[in-house]
PDB file of C-alpha atoms in Angstrom:
ATOM      1  CA  MET Q   1       0.000   0.000   0.000  1.00  0.00           C
ATOM      2  CA  SER Q   2       1.300   3.464  -0.920  1.00  0.00           C
ATOM      3  CA  ILE Q   3       2.121   5.826   1.960  1.00  0.00           C
ATOM      4  CA  ARG Q   4      -0.538   8.248   0.732  1.00  0.00           C
ATOM      5  CA  HIS Q   5      -3.146   5.628   1.658  1.00  0.00           C
ATOM      6  CA  TRP Q   6      -1.833   5.299   5.212  1.00  0.00           C
ATOM      7  CA  PRO Q   7      -3.591   7.026   8.121  1.00  0.00           C
ATOM      8  CA  GLU Q   8      -2.475  10.646   8.151  1.00  0.00           C
ATOM      9  CA  THR Q   9      -0.927  10.306  11.614  1.00  0.00           C
ATOM     10  CA  GLU Q  10       1.428   7.605  10.299  1.00  0.00           C
ATOM     11  CA  ARG Q  11       2.675   9.364   7.165  1.00  0.00           C
ATOM     12  CA  PRO Q  12       6.272  10.559   7.695  1.00  0.00           C
ATOM     13  CA  ARG Q  13       5.788  14.133   6.497  1.00  0.00           C
ATOM     14  CA  GLU Q  14       2.582  14.686   8.452  1.00  0.00           C
ATOM     15  CA  LYS Q  15       4.051  12.994  11.523  1.00  0.00           C
ATOM     16  CA  LEU Q  16       7.125  15.270  11.358  1.00  0.00           C
ATOM     17  CA  LEU Q  17       5.013  18.431  11.140  1.00  0.00           C
ATOM     18  CA  ALA Q  18       2.666  17.342  13.925  1.00  0.00           C
ATOM     19  CA  ARG Q  19       5.077  15.699  16.357  1.00  0.00           C
ATOM     20  CA  GLY Q  20       8.577  16.847  15.414  1.00  0.00           C
ATOM     21  CA  CYS Q  21      11.673  15.109  14.064  1.00  0.00           C
ATOM     22  CA  ALA Q  22      12.190  13.008  17.200  1.00  0.00           C
ATOM     23  CA  ALA Q  23       9.002  11.052  16.446  1.00  0.00           C
ATOM     24  CA  LEU Q  24      10.437   9.697  13.183  1.00  0.00           C
ATOM     25  CA  THR Q  25      12.862   6.841  12.617  1.00  0.00           C
ATOM     26  CA  ASP Q  26      15.978   7.385  10.496  1.00  0.00           C
ATOM     27  CA  ALA Q  27      14.272   5.630   7.573  1.00  0.00           C
ATOM     28  CA  GLU Q  28      11.201   7.855   7.905  1.00  0.00           C
ATOM     29  CA  LEU Q  29      13.332  11.009   7.887  1.00  0.00           C
ATOM     30  CA  ILE Q  30      15.062   9.790   4.736  1.00  0.00           C
ATOM     31  CA  ALA Q  31      11.622   9.065   3.252  1.00  0.00           C
ATOM     32  CA  VAL Q  32      10.654  12.720   3.765  1.00  0.00           C
ATOM     33  CA  LEU Q  33      13.718  13.724   1.732  1.00  0.00           C
ATOM     34  CA  LEU Q  34      13.028  11.180  -1.001  1.00  0.00           C
ATOM     35  CA  GLY Q  35       9.427  12.381  -1.337  1.00  0.00           C
ATOM     36  CA  SER Q  36       8.119   9.180  -2.920  1.00  0.00           C
ATOM     37  CA  GLY Q  37       8.885   5.554  -3.499  1.00  0.00           C
ATOM     38  CA  ILE Q  38       8.676   3.386  -6.596  1.00  0.00           C
ATOM     39  CA  PRO Q  39       6.113   0.752  -7.628  1.00  0.00           C
ATOM     40  CA  GLY Q  40       6.230  -1.996  -5.033  1.00  0.00           C
ATOM     41  CA  THR Q  41       8.546  -0.116  -2.649  1.00  0.00           C
ATOM     42  CA  ASP Q  42       7.481   2.848  -0.545  1.00  0.00           C
ATOM     43  CA  ALA Q  43       9.812   5.711   0.433  1.00  0.00           C
ATOM     44  CA  ILE Q  44      10.371   4.322   3.944  1.00  0.00           C
ATOM     45  CA  ALA Q  45      11.498   0.986   2.523  1.00  0.00           C
ATOM     46  CA  LEU Q  46      13.862   2.864   0.187  1.00  0.00           C
ATOM     47  CA  GLY Q  47      15.248   4.767   3.161  1.00  0.00           C
ATOM     48  CA  ARG Q  48      15.653   1.547   5.131  1.00  0.00           C
ATOM     49  CA  GLY Q  49      17.519   0.013   2.185  1.00  0.00           C
ATOM     50  CA  LEU Q  50      19.896   2.966   1.969  1.00  0.00           C
ATOM     51  CA  LEU Q  51      20.711   2.632   5.662  1.00  0.00           C
ATOM     52  CA  GLN Q  52      21.358  -1.098   5.255  1.00  0.00           C
ATOM     53  CA  ASP Q  53      23.522  -0.556   2.174  1.00  0.00           C
ATOM     54  CA  ASN Q  54      25.699   1.962   4.007  1.00  0.00           C
ATOM     55  CA  GLY Q  55      25.847   0.304   7.425  1.00  0.00           C
ATOM     56  CA  GLY Q  56      23.736   2.877   9.250  1.00  0.00           C
ATOM     57  CA  LEU Q  57      23.148   6.606   9.455  1.00  0.00           C
ATOM     58  CA  ALA Q  58      26.681   7.587  10.509  1.00  0.00           C
ATOM     59  CA  SER Q  59      28.168   5.816   7.503  1.00  0.00           C
ATOM     60  CA  LEU Q  60      25.559   7.330   5.192  1.00  0.00           C
ATOM     61  CA  LEU Q  61      26.458  10.799   6.498  1.00  0.00           C
ATOM     62  CA  GLY Q  62      30.083  10.185   5.587  1.00  0.00           C
ATOM     63  CA  ALA Q  63      29.425   8.475   2.275  1.00  0.00           C
ATOM     64  CA  PRO Q  64      30.774  10.137  -0.888  1.00  0.00           C
ATOM     65  CA  ALA Q  65      28.182  11.300  -3.403  1.00  0.00           C
ATOM     66  CA  GLU Q  66      28.926   8.495  -5.841  1.00  0.00           C
ATOM     67  CA  ALA Q  67      28.161   5.881  -3.172  1.00  0.00           C
ATOM     68  CA  ILE Q  68      24.510   6.940  -2.805  1.00  0.00           C
ATOM     69  CA  SER Q  69      23.023   4.602  -5.372  1.00  0.00           C
ATOM     70  CA  ARG Q  70      20.092   2.189  -5.204  1.00  0.00           C
ATOM     71  CA  ARG Q  71      17.227   1.034  -7.391  1.00  0.00           C
ATOM     72  CA  GLY Q  72      14.577   3.712  -7.086  1.00  0.00           C
ATOM     73  CA  ILE Q  73      17.077   6.491  -6.276  1.00  0.00           C
ATOM     74  CA  GLY Q  74      17.078   8.558  -9.464  1.00  0.00           C
ATOM     75  CA  PRO Q  75      18.884  11.868 -10.102  1.00  0.00           C
ATOM     76  CA  ALA Q  76      16.303  14.030  -8.259  1.00  0.00           C
ATOM     77  CA  LYS Q  77      16.178  11.863  -5.131  1.00  0.00           C
ATOM     78  CA  ARG Q  78      19.956  11.430  -5.167  1.00  0.00           C
ATOM     79  CA  ALA Q  79      20.452  15.198  -5.409  1.00  0.00           C
ATOM     80  CA  ARG Q  80      18.131  15.815  -2.437  1.00  0.00           C
ATOM     81  CA  LEU Q  81      19.986  13.262  -0.317  1.00  0.00           C
ATOM     82  CA  ILE Q  82      23.424  14.604  -1.258  1.00  0.00           C
ATOM     83  CA  ALA Q  83      22.300  18.166  -0.456  1.00  0.00           C
ATOM     84  CA  ALA Q  84      20.896  17.111   2.931  1.00  0.00           C
ATOM     85  CA  LEU Q  85      24.049  15.196   3.846  1.00  0.00           C
ATOM     86  CA  GLU Q  86      26.232  18.130   2.850  1.00  0.00           C
ATOM     87  CA  LEU Q  87      24.101  20.474   4.969  1.00  0.00           C
ATOM     88  CA  ALA Q  88      24.683  18.147   7.941  1.00  0.00           C
ATOM     89  CA  ARG Q  89      28.451  18.249   7.379  1.00  0.00           C
ATOM     90  CA  ARG Q  90      28.423  22.031   7.036  1.00  0.00           C
ATOM     91  CA  ALA Q  91      26.386  22.358  10.225  1.00  0.00           C
ATOM     92  CA  LEU Q  92      29.054  20.357  12.075  1.00  0.00           C
ATOM     93  CA  GLY Q  93      31.716  22.648  10.614  1.00  0.00           C
ATOM     94  CA  GLU Q  94      29.768  25.739  11.647  1.00  0.00           C
ATOM     95  CA  GLN Q  95      29.456  24.438  15.210  1.00  0.00           C
ATOM     96  CA  LEU Q  96      33.187  23.787  15.234  1.00  0.00           C
ATOM     97  CA  ARG Q  97      34.032  27.311  14.058  1.00  0.00           C
ATOM     98  CA  GLU Q  98      31.727  28.840  16.685  1.00  0.00           C
ATOM     99  CA  ARG Q  99      33.498  27.129  19.586  1.00  0.00           C
ATOM    100  CA  PRO Q 100      35.529  29.546  21.721  1.00  0.00           C
ATOM    101  CA  ALA Q 101      38.518  27.186  21.326  1.00  0.00           C
ATOM    102  CA  LEU Q 102      39.377  23.552  20.711  1.00  0.00           C
ATOM    103  CA  SER Q 103      40.600  21.984  23.930  1.00  0.00           C
ATOM    104  CA  SER Q 104      40.475  18.224  23.275  1.00  0.00           C
ATOM    105  CA  PRO Q 105      40.458  15.718  20.379  1.00  0.00           C
ATOM    106  CA  ARG Q 106      36.723  15.197  20.925  1.00  0.00           C
ATOM    107  CA  ASP Q 107      36.063  18.842  20.002  1.00  0.00           C
ATOM    108  CA  SER Q 108      37.115  18.217  16.396  1.00  0.00           C
ATOM    109  CA  GLY Q 109      36.706  14.442  16.186  1.00  0.00           C
ATOM    110  CA  ASP Q 110      33.005  14.384  15.212  1.00  0.00           C
ATOM    111  CA  TYR Q 111      33.502  16.875  12.405  1.00  0.00           C
ATOM    112  CA  LEU Q 112      36.600  15.168  11.002  1.00  0.00           C
ATOM    113  CA  ARG Q 113      34.962  11.762  11.261  1.00  0.00           C
ATOM    114  CA  ALA Q 114      31.933  12.992   9.279  1.00  0.00           C
ATOM    115  CA  GLN Q 115      34.218  14.434   6.618  1.00  0.00           C
ATOM    116  CA  LEU Q 116      36.599  11.519   6.173  1.00  0.00           C
ATOM    117  CA  ARG Q 117      35.385   8.267   7.668  1.00  0.00           C
ATOM    118  CA  ASP Q 118      33.787   6.540   4.678  1.00  0.00           C
ATOM    119  CA  ARG Q 119      35.943   7.782   1.831  1.00  0.00           C
ATOM    120  CA  PRO Q 120      36.987   4.827  -0.362  1.00  0.00           C
ATOM    121  CA  TYR Q 121      40.471   6.342  -0.696  1.00  0.00           C
ATOM    122  CA  GLU Q 122      42.858   7.896   1.811  1.00  0.00           C
ATOM    123  CA  VAL Q 123      42.592  11.649   2.397  1.00  0.00           C
ATOM    124  CA  PHE Q 124      44.997  13.806   4.404  1.00  0.00           C
ATOM    125  CA  ALA Q 125      43.336  16.952   5.745  1.00  0.00           C
ATOM    126  CA  CYS Q 126      44.091  19.853   8.029  1.00  0.00           C
ATOM    127  CA  LEU Q 127      42.214  22.091  10.471  1.00  0.00           C
ATOM    128  CA  TYR Q 128      43.874  25.517  10.665  1.00  0.00           C
ATOM    129  CA  LEU Q 129      43.711  27.292  14.033  1.00  0.00           C
ATOM    130  CA  ASP Q 130      44.590  30.741  15.343  1.00  0.00           C
ATOM    131  CA  ASN Q 131      46.662  31.443  18.461  1.00  0.00           C
ATOM    132  CA  ARG Q 132      43.613  30.790  20.681  1.00  0.00           C
ATOM    133  CA  HIS Q 133      42.934  27.476  18.925  1.00  0.00           C
ATOM    134  CA  ARG Q 134      39.841  28.800  17.168  1.00  0.00           C
ATOM    135  CA  VAL Q 135      39.128  27.293  13.754  1.00  0.00           C
ATOM    136  CA  LEU Q 136      40.244  29.322  10.746  1.00  0.00           C
ATOM    137  CA  GLY Q 137      39.421  26.717   8.138  1.00  0.00           C
ATOM    138  CA  PHE Q 138      39.469  23.123   6.978  1.00  0.00           C
ATOM    139  CA  GLU Q 139      41.133  21.772   3.857  1.00  0.00           C
ATOM    140  CA  GLU Q 140      41.773  18.439   2.182  1.00  0.00           C
ATOM    141  CA  LEU Q 141      45.416  18.627   1.185  1.00  0.00           C
ATOM    142  CA  PHE Q 142      46.188  15.252  -0.384  1.00  0.00           C
ATOM    143  CA  ARG Q 143      44.223  12.324  -1.807  1.00  0.00           C
ATOM    144  CA  GLY Q 144      45.592   8.874  -2.370  1.00  0.00           C
ATOM    145  CA  THR Q 145      44.466   5.313  -2.938  1.00  0.00           C
ATOM    146  CA  VAL Q 146      42.880   2.664  -0.738  1.00  0.00           C
ATOM    147  CA  ASP Q 147      46.142   2.130   1.135  1.00  0.00           C
ATOM    148  CA  GLY Q 148      47.923   5.474   1.308  1.00  0.00           C
ATOM    149  CA  ALA Q 149      48.349   9.102   0.327  1.00  0.00           C
ATOM    150  CA  SER Q 150      51.593  10.945  -0.335  1.00  0.00           C
ATOM    151  CA  VAL Q 151      52.047  13.923   2.006  1.00  0.00           C
ATOM    152  CA  HIS Q 152      54.503  16.679   1.056  1.00  0.00           C
ATOM    153  CA  PRO Q 153      55.728  18.814   4.001  1.00  0.00           C
ATOM    154  CA  ARG Q 154      56.592  21.754   1.753  1.00  0.00           C
ATOM    155  CA  GLU Q 155      52.975  21.990   0.568  1.00  0.00           C
ATOM    156  CA  VAL Q 156      51.689  21.691   4.132  1.00  0.00           C
ATOM    157  CA  VAL Q 157      53.920  24.566   5.263  1.00  0.00           C
ATOM    158  CA  ARG Q 158      52.736  26.672   2.322  1.00  0.00           C
ATOM    159  CA  ALA Q 159      49.076  25.985   3.177  1.00  0.00           C
ATOM    160  CA  CYS Q 160      49.577  26.920   6.839  1.00  0.00           C
ATOM    161  CA  LEU Q 161      51.195  30.212   5.893  1.00  0.00           C
ATOM    162  CA  LYS Q 162      48.383  30.942   3.419  1.00  0.00           C
ATOM    163  CA  HIS Q 163      45.809  30.546   6.213  1.00  0.00           C
ATOM    164  CA  ASN Q 164      47.979  32.460   8.691  1.00  0.00           C
ATOM    165  CA  ALA Q 165      47.631  29.517  11.064  1.00  0.00           C
ATOM    166  CA  CYS Q 166      49.315  29.423  14.454  1.00  0.00           C
ATOM    167  CA  ALA Q 167      48.427  25.783  15.089  1.00  0.00           C
ATOM    168  CA  VAL Q 168      47.017  22.838  13.167  1.00  0.00           C
ATOM    169  CA  ILE Q 169      45.259  19.522  13.664  1.00  0.00           C
ATOM    170  CA  PHE Q 170      45.941  16.936  10.993  1.00  0.00           C
ATOM    171  CA  ALA Q 171      43.596  14.090  10.135  1.00  0.00           C
ATOM    172  CA  HIS Q 172      43.579  11.244   7.688  1.00  0.00           C
ATOM    173  CA  ASN Q 173      41.345   8.245   7.169  1.00  0.00           C
ATOM    174  CA  HIS Q 174      42.112   4.546   6.868  1.00  0.00           C
ATOM    175  CA  PRO Q 175      39.683   3.072   4.298  1.00  0.00           C
ATOM    176  CA  SER Q 176      40.244  -0.326   5.916  1.00  0.00           C
ATOM    177  CA  GLY Q 177      38.377   0.974   8.977  1.00  0.00           C
ATOM    178  CA  VAL Q 178      41.295   0.204  11.306  1.00  0.00           C
ATOM    179  CA  ALA Q 179      42.338   3.478  12.938  1.00  0.00           C
ATOM    180  CA  GLU Q 180      45.656   2.310  14.376  1.00  0.00           C
ATOM    181  CA  PRO Q 181      48.481   4.752  13.407  1.00  0.00           C
ATOM    182  CA  SER Q 182      51.071   3.079  11.199  1.00  0.00           C
ATOM    183  CA  ALA Q 183      54.826   3.565  11.352  1.00  0.00           C
ATOM    184  CA  ALA Q 184      54.507   5.772   8.259  1.00  0.00           C
ATOM    185  CA  ASP Q 185      51.818   7.854   9.995  1.00  0.00           C
ATOM    186  CA  ARG Q 186      54.091   8.423  12.977  1.00  0.00           C
ATOM    187  CA  ALA Q 187      57.070   9.291  10.771  1.00  0.00           C
ATOM    188  CA  ILE Q 188      55.241  11.877   8.622  1.00  0.00           C
ATOM    189  CA  THR Q 189      53.718  13.447  11.737  1.00  0.00           C
ATOM    190  CA  ARG Q 190      57.182  13.994  13.229  1.00  0.00           C
ATOM    191  CA  GLU Q 191      58.440  15.335   9.900  1.00  0.00           C
ATOM    192  CA  LEU Q 192      55.547  17.794   9.638  1.00  0.00           C
ATOM    193  CA  ARG Q 193      55.938  18.846  13.287  1.00  0.00           C
ATOM    194  CA  ASP Q 194      59.630  19.626  12.740  1.00  0.00           C
ATOM    195  CA  ALA Q 195      58.996  21.491   9.462  1.00  0.00           C
ATOM    196  CA  LEU Q 196      56.211  23.625  10.930  1.00  0.00           C
ATOM    197  CA  GLN Q 197      58.231  24.487  14.037  1.00  0.00           C
ATOM    198  CA  LEU Q 198      60.544  26.445  11.747  1.00  0.00           C
ATOM    199  CA  VAL Q 199      57.683  28.801  10.805  1.00  0.00           C
ATOM    200  CA  GLY Q 200      56.112  29.009  14.267  1.00  0.00           C
ATOM    201  CA  VAL Q 201      53.146  26.673  13.709  1.00  0.00           C
ATOM    202  CA  ARG Q 202      52.325  24.067  16.362  1.00  0.00           C
ATOM    203  CA  VAL Q 203      50.984  20.623  15.535  1.00  0.00           C
ATOM    204  CA  LEU Q 204      48.378  19.965  18.224  1.00  0.00           C
ATOM    205  CA  ASP Q 205      47.211  16.560  17.062  1.00  0.00           C
ATOM    206  CA  HIS Q 206      46.929  14.095  14.228  1.00  0.00           C
ATOM    207  CA  LEU Q 207      43.683  12.106  14.217  1.00  0.00           C
ATOM    208  CA  VAL Q 208      43.393   8.790  12.437  1.00  0.00           C
ATOM    209  CA  ILE Q 209      39.824   8.168  11.269  1.00  0.00           C
ATOM    210  CA  GLY Q 210      38.534   4.612  11.029  1.00  0.00           C
ATOM    211  CA  ALA Q 211      35.330   2.726  11.718  1.00  0.00           C
ATOM    212  CA  GLY Q 212      35.077   3.702  15.383  1.00  0.00           C
ATOM    213  CA  THR Q 213      36.254   6.594  17.528  1.00  0.00           C
ATOM    214  CA  PRO Q 214      39.111   8.582  15.928  1.00  0.00           C
ATOM    215  CA  VAL Q 215      42.534   7.792  17.378  1.00  0.00           C
ATOM    216  CA  SER Q 216      44.418  10.830  18.704  1.00  0.00           C
ATOM    217  CA  MET Q 217      48.170  10.605  18.195  1.00  0.00           C
ATOM    218  CA  ALA Q 218      48.606  13.368  20.776  1.00  0.00           C
ATOM    219  CA  GLU Q 219      46.813  11.264  23.399  1.00  0.00           C
ATOM    220  CA  ARG Q 220      49.093   8.376  22.457  1.00  0.00           C
ATOM    221  CA  GLY Q 221      52.147  10.562  23.062  1.00  0.00           C
ATOM    222  CA  LEU Q 222      53.206  10.319  19.426  1.00  0.00           C
ATOM    223  CA  ILE Q 223      53.582  14.074  18.786  1.00  0.00           C
TER     224      ILE Q 223
END
């Protein structure tokens, strides 16, 4: 039975307007974005399928645009989903920039995890901070393959000077999902720390993003 034939109190859009977002499941919220289903599959079932395909809402939030694909998800529905997911990421970034200062890895971990966790290739990124550890900007500096990305200290130094950063937090993802820092991760972090010391920029942390909680190299004593 099509959703339009359901009791009005059970339709996702009407339920959202009457009772608020908290009354809806993740699949129902996705159904509101999709707007409609396809013959034989209603919008809630499509939403449930997307969540199953991506391993849950957190993974869907971090999924690259090209990964949002399923029977019944045409260009219009796909565009609405991509726009909504990008708005969620930007909202996290806005919250991060509005913080008085970053004082722990958890302050930036949620944002960096949303940006990098489910990329199918490795990305090395940087949060630029002022002298009070307030966020100046975020940038993806290098992209690689499924098992690594080449990081060039000279380009990192140039980017920090361009943003007039006084401190930085690095982050990169492990597409394997295992967030344990490798020997290469530790070596490039030391190399970047030493290079940036020469221009007065402090490396506060380097977060490794995997399937679970990001691993802070600063908390591990590796910086």
